[in-house]
Coordinates of C-alpha atoms in Angstrom, one line a residue:
X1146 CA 9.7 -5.6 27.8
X1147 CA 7.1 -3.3 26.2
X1148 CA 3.7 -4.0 25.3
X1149 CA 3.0 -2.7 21.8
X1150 CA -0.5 -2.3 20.5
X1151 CA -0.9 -2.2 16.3
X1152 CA -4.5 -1.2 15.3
X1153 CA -4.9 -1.8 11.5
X1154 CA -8.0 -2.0 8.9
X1155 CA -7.2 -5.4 7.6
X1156 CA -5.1 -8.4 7.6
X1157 CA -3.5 -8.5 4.0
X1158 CA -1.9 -5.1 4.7
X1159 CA -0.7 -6.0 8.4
X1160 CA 0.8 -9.0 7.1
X1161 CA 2.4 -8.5 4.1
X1162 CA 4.0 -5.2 4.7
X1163 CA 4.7 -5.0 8.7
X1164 CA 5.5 -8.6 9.3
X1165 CA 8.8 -8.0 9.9
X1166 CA 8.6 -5.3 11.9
X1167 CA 6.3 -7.3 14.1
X1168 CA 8.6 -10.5 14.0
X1169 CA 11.8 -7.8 15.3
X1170 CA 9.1 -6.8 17.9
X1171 CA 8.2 -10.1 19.4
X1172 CA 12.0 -11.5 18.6
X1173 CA 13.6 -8.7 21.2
X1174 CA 11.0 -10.1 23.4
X1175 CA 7.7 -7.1 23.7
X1176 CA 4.4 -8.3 23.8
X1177 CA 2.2 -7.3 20.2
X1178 CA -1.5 -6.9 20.3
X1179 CA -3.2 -6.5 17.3
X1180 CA -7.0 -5.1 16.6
X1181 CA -8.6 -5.4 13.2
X1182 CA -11.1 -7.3 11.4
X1183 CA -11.3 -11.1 11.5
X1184 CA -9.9 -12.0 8.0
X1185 CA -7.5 -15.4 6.5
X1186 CA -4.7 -13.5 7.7
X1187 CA -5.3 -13.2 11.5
X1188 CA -3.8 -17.1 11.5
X1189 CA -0.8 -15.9 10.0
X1190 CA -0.3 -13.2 12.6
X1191 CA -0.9 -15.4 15.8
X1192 CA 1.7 -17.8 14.3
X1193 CA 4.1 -15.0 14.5
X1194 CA 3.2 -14.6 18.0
X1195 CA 1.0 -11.6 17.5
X1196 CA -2.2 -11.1 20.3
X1197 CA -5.1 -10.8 18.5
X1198 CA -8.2 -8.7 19.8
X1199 CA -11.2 -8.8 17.1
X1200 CA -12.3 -4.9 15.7
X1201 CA -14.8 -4.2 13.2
X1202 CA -13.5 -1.4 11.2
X1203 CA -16.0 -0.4 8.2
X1204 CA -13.0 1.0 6.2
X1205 CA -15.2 2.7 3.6
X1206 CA -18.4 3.4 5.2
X1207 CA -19.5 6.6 6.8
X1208 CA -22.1 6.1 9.6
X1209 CA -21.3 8.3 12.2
X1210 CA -23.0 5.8 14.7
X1211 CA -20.4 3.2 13.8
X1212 CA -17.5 5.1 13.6
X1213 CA -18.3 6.2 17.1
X1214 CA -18.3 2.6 18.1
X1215 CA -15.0 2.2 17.1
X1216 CA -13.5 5.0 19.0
X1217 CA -15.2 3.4 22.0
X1218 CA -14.0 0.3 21.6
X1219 CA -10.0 1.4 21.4
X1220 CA -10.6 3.1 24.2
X1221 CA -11.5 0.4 25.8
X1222 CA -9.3 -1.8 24.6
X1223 CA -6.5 0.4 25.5
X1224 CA -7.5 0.4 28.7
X1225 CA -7.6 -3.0 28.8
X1226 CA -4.5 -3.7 27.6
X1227 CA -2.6 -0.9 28.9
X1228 CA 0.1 -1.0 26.1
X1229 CA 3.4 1.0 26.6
X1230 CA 2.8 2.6 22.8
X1231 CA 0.5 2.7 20.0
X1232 CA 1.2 2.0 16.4
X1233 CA -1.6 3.1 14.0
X1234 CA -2.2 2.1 9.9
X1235 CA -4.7 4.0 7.5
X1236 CA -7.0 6.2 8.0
X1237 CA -9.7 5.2 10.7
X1238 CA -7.1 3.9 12.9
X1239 CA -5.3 7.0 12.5
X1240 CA -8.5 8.6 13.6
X1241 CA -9.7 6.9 15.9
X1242 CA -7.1 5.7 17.7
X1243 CA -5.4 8.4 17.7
X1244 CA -8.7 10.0 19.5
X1245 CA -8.7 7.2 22.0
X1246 CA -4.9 7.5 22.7
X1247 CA -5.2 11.0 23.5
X1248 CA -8.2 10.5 25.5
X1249 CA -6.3 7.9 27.7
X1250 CA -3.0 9.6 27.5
X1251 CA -1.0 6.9 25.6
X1252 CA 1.9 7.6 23.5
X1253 CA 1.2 6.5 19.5
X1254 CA 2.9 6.3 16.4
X1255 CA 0.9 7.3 13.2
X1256 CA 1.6 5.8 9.8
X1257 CA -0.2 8.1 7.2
X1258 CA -0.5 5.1 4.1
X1259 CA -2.2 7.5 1.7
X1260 CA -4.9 10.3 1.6
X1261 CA -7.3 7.8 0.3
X1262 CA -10.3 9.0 -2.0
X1263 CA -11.8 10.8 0.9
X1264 CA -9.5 13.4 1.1
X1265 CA -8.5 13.2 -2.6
X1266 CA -12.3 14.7 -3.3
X1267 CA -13.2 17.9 -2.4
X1268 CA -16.4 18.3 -0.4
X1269 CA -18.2 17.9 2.7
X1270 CA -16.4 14.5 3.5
X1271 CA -12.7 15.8 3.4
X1272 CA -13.8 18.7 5.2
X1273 CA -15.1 16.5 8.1
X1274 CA -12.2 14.1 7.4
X1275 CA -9.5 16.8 7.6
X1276 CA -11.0 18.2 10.6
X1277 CA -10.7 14.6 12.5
X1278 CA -7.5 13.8 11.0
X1279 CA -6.3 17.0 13.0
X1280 CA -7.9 15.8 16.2
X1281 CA -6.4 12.1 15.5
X1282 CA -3.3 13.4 15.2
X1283 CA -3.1 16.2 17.8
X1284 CA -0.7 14.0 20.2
X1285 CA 0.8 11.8 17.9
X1286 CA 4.7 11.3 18.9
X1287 CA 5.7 10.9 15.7
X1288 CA 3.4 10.9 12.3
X1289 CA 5.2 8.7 9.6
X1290 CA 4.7 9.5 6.0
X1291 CA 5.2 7.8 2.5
X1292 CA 5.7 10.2 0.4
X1293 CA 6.8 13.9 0.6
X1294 CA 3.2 15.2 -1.1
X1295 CA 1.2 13.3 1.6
X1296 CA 3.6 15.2 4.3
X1297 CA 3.3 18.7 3.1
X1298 CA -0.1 18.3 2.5
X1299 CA -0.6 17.4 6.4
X1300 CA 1.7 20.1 7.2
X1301 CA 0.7 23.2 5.4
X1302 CA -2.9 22.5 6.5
X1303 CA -2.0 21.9 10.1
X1304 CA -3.2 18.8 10.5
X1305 CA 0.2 17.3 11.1
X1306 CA 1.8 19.9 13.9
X1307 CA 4.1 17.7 15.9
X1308 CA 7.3 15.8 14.6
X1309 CA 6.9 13.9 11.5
X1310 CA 9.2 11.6 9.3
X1311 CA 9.3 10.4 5.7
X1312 CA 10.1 6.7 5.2
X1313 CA 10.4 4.6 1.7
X1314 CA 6.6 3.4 1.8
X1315 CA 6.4 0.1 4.0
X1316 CA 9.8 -1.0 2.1
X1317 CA 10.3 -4.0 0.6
X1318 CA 11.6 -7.5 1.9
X1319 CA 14.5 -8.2 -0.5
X1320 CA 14.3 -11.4 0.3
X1321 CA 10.9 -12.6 -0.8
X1322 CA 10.5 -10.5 -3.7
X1323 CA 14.4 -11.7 -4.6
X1324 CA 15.5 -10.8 -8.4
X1325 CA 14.5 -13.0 -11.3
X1326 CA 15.8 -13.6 -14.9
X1327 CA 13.8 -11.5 -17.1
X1328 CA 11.5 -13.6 -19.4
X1329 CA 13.8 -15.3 -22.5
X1330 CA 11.7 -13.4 -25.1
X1331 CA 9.1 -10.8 -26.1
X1332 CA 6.4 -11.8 -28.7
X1333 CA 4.0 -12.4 -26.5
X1334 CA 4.1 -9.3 -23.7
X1335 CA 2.5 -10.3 -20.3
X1336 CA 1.2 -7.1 -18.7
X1337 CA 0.5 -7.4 -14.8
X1338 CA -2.3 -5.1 -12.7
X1339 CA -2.1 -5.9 -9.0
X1340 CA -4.8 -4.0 -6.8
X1341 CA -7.9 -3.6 -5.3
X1342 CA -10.2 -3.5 -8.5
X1343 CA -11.8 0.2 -7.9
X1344 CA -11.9 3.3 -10.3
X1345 CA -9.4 4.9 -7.9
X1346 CA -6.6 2.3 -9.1
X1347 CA -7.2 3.7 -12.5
X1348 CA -9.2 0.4 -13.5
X1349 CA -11.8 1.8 -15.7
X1350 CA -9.3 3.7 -17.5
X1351 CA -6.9 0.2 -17.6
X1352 CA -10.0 -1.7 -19.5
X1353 CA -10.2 1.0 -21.9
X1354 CA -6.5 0.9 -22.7
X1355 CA -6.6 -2.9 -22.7
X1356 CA -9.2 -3.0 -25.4
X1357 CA -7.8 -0.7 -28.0
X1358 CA -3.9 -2.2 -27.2
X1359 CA -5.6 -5.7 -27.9
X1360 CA -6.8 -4.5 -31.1
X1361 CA -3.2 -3.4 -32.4
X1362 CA -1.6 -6.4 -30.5
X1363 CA -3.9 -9.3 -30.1
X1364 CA -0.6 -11.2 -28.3
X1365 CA -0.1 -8.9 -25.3
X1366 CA -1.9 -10.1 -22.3
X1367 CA -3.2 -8.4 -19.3
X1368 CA -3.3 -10.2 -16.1
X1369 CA -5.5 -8.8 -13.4
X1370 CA -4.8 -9.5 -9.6
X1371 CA -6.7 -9.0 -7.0
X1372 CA -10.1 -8.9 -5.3
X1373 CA -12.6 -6.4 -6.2
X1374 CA -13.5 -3.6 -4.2
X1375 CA -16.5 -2.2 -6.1
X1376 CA -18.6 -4.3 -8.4
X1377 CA -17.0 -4.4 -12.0
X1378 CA -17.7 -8.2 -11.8
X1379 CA -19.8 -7.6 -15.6
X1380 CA -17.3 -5.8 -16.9
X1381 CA -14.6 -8.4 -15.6
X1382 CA -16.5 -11.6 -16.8
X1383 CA -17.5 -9.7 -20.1
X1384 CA -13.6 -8.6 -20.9
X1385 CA -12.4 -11.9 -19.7
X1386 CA -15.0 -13.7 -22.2
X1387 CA -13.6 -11.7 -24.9
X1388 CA -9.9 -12.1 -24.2
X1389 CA -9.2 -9.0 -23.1
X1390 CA -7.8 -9.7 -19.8
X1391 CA -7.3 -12.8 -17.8
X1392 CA -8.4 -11.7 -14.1
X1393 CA -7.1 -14.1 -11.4
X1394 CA -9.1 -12.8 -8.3
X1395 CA -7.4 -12.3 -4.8
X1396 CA -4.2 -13.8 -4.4
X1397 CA -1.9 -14.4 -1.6
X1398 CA 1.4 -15.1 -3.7
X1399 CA 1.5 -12.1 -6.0
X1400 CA 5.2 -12.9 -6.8
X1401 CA 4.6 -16.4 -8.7
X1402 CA 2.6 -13.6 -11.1
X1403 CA 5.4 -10.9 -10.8
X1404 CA 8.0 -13.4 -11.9
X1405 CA 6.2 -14.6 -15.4
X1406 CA 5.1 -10.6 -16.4
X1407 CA 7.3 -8.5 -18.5
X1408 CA 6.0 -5.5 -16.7
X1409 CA 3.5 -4.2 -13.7
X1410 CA 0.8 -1.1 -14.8
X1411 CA -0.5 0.8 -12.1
X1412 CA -2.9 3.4 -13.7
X1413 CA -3.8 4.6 -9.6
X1414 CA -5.2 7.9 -8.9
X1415 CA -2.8 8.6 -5.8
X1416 CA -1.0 6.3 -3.4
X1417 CA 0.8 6.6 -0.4
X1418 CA 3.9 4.5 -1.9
X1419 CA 2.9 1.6 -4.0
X1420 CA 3.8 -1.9 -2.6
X1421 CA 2.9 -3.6 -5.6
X1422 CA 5.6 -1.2 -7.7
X1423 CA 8.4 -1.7 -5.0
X1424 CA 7.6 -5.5 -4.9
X1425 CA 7.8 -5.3 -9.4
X1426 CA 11.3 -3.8 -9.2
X1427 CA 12.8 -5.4 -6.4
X1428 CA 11.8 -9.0 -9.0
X1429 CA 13.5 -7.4 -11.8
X1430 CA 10.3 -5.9 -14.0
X1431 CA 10.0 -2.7 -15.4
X1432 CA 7.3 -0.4 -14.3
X1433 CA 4.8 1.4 -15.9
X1434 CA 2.8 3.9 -13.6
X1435 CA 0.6 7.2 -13.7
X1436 CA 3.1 10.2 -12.4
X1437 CA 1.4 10.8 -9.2
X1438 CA 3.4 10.8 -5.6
X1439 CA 3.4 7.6 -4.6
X1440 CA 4.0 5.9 -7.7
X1441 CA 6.6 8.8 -9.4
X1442 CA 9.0 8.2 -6.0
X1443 CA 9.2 4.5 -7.1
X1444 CA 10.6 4.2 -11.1
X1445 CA 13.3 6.5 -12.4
X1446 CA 11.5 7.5 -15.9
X1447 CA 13.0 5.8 -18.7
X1448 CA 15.5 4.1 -16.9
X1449 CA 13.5 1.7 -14.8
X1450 CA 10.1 2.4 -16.2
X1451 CA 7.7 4.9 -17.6
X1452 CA 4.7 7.2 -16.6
X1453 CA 1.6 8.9 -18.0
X1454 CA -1.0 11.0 -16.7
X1455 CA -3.0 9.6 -14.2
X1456 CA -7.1 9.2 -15.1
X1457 CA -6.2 9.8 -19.1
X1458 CA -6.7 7.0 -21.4
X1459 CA -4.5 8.3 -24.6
X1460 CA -1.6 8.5 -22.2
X1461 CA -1.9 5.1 -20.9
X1462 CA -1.8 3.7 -24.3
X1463 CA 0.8 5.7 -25.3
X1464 CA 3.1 4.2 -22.8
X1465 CA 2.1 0.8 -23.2
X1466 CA 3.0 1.1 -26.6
X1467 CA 6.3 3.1 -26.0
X1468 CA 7.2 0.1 -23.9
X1469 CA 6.2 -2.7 -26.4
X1470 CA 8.7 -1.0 -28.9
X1471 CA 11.5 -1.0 -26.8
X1472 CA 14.4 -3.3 -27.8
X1473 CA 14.0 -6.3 -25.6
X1474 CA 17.6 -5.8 -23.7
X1475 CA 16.3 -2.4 -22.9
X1476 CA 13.4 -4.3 -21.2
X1477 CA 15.6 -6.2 -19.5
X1478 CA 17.8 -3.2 -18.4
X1479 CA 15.4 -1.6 -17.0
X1480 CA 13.9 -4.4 -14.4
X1481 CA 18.2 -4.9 -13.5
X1482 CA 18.2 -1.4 -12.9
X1483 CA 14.4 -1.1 -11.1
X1484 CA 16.4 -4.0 -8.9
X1485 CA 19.5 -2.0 -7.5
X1486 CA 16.8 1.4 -7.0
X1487 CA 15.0 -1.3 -4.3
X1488 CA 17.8 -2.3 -3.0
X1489 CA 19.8 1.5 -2.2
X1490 CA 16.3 3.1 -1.3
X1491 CA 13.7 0.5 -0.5
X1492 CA 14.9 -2.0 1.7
X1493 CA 12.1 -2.6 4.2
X1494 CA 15.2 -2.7 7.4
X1495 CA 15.3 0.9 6.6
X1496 CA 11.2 1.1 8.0
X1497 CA 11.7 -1.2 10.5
X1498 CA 14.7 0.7 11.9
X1499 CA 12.9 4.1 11.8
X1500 CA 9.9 2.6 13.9
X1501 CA 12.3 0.9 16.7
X1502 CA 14.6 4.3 17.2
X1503 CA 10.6 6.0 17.6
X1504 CA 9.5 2.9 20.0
X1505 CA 12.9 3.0 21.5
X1506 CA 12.3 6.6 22.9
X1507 CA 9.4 5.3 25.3
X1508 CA 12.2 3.3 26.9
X1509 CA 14.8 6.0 26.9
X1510 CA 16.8 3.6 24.6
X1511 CA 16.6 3.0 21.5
X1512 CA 15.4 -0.8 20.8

């Protein structure tokens, strides 16, 4: 048995796209420790059998103080808990933990999600980030990435220097997000945003598009999901008063709103791979996303969905309307087809079967 230690920045994440790997974990009979922020979704782990150890992770802030804090505490913690290996999620984790892991000679895993808006930027911040992300992942056994941007990025500025491997994103669970009948007609569209309302999802440039599409086609609707990150909660009420969009807040069953849309739009100014996207296809929906890695990996253009430029307004439009012209068996074909690109390339297994051969080689077997 292996003790198996998962530091994370937040619940949602943890739970929705690593569950399984956690459940295959705990069903082969190792002991899982998890450290993040008390959220709704902490329950949900314990019921799978998950130990949960309390961490205060500001994921956005930049206090120096704090952030030393946090290494302190995983070093404690891993000194506490003594786990065989080390799995890490997003940036600070990756950071930090992979600081503290080296520090206390434990083996880790890193899972790069994204470069997140502070690397994105240029500046002072991704210089200091880039500089920690090379001492995070100095001893890192093996540094999983989503998409092959992310990875030659880390490479060719030597930040990733050890073995690394790509995977399909966090996968998606087949099961859950299982195929459904296209809608039986389309007169009245039903556009879907699901995402951390924030101008790096493209949001600012999605209210735009929504306005002037609503002008041309007062019966297409655009549902927004999920909470809000930054404070657009004028512009939300305001657009919501005026019909633009209907915005449904945070929501823990993003299919029930998957299954209803004709289509997902992700307008996002990078990703790592795009859960929401995979989670759209695998339910049978076309796509519509800007052409950035991350979101280009997941639709094959004009077969399961189309693209535009990422951060451009005219483009966004122009796709939404390219899509609402389509013939409505092309619609159709294209969510079939979105289906069968999940199911040969996505399939969560194949992540959860690259992280046990990694865990396995702490045991000399694979797992």
């Amino acid at each position: 048995m292996m003790r198996v230690l998962v530091l994370a920045n937040f619940g949602m994440g943890l739970f929705n796209f690593r569950k399984e790997l956690l459940e295959e974990l705990i069903r082969q009979g190792h002991e899982v420790y998890v450290s993040l922020p008390n959220d709704e979704y902490v329950p949900k782990l314990k019921e799978l059998g998950c130990k949960y150890v309390e961490t205060r992770v500001d994921r956005r802030g930049t206090n120096p103080i704090n952030d030393m804090k946090l290494l302190y505490h995983y070093i404690k913690l891993i000194k506490s808990t003594i786990p065989d290996v080390v799995l890490t999620y997003t940036i600070k984790p990756n950071i930090y933990g992979g600081i503290a892991c080296g520090i206390t000679k434990t083996p880790y895993l890193t899972n790069v999600t994204g470069l997140g808006t502070a690397i994105e930027n240029s500046g002072l911040i991704q210089k200091i980030t880039l500089r920690l992300y090379r001492m995070g992942l100095r001893n890192s056994s093996c540094v999983f990435f989503q998409n092959e941007y992310n990875r030659s990025f880390f490479v060719e500025n030597n930040i990733a220097k050890g073995k690394t491997r790509l995977i399909p994103g966090s996968g998606v669970n087949l099961e859950h997000h299982n195929f459904k009948d296209y809608p039986t007609n389309d007169k009245n569209i039903r556009f879907l945003f699901i995402g951390r309302i924030m101008k790096a999802k493209g949001i600012e440039e999605l209210f735009q598009a929504a306005k002037k599409i609503k002008g041309i086609y007062p019966n297409v609707e655009f549902h927004l999901v999920g909470g809000s990150e930054e404070d657009y909660t004028k512009q939300l009420a305001e657009l919501e008063q005026t019909g633009i969009i209907k915005y449904h807040g945070h929501q823990s069953d993003v299919h029930s709103f998957i299954k209803v849309s004709h289509g997902t739009i992700l307008p996002s100014y990078h990703e790592g791979t795009a859960n929401v996207l995979l989670e759209t296809a695998a339910t049978g929906r076309p796509i519509l996303a800007s052409k950035v890695p991350g979101c280009i990996e997941t639709f094959n253009p004009e077969i399961t969905g189309l693209g535009f430029e990422a951060r451009s307004v005219p483009s966004l439009v122009e796709a939404i309307r390219n899509f609402i012209k389509l013939p409505y068996p092309q619609k159709k074909l294209m969510g079939i087809k979105g289906r069968k690109k999940m199911e040969e390339e996505y399939d969560r297994k194949i992540v959860i079967n690259a992280y046990l051969q990694e865990i396995g080689k702490f045991t000399n077997e694979e797992i």
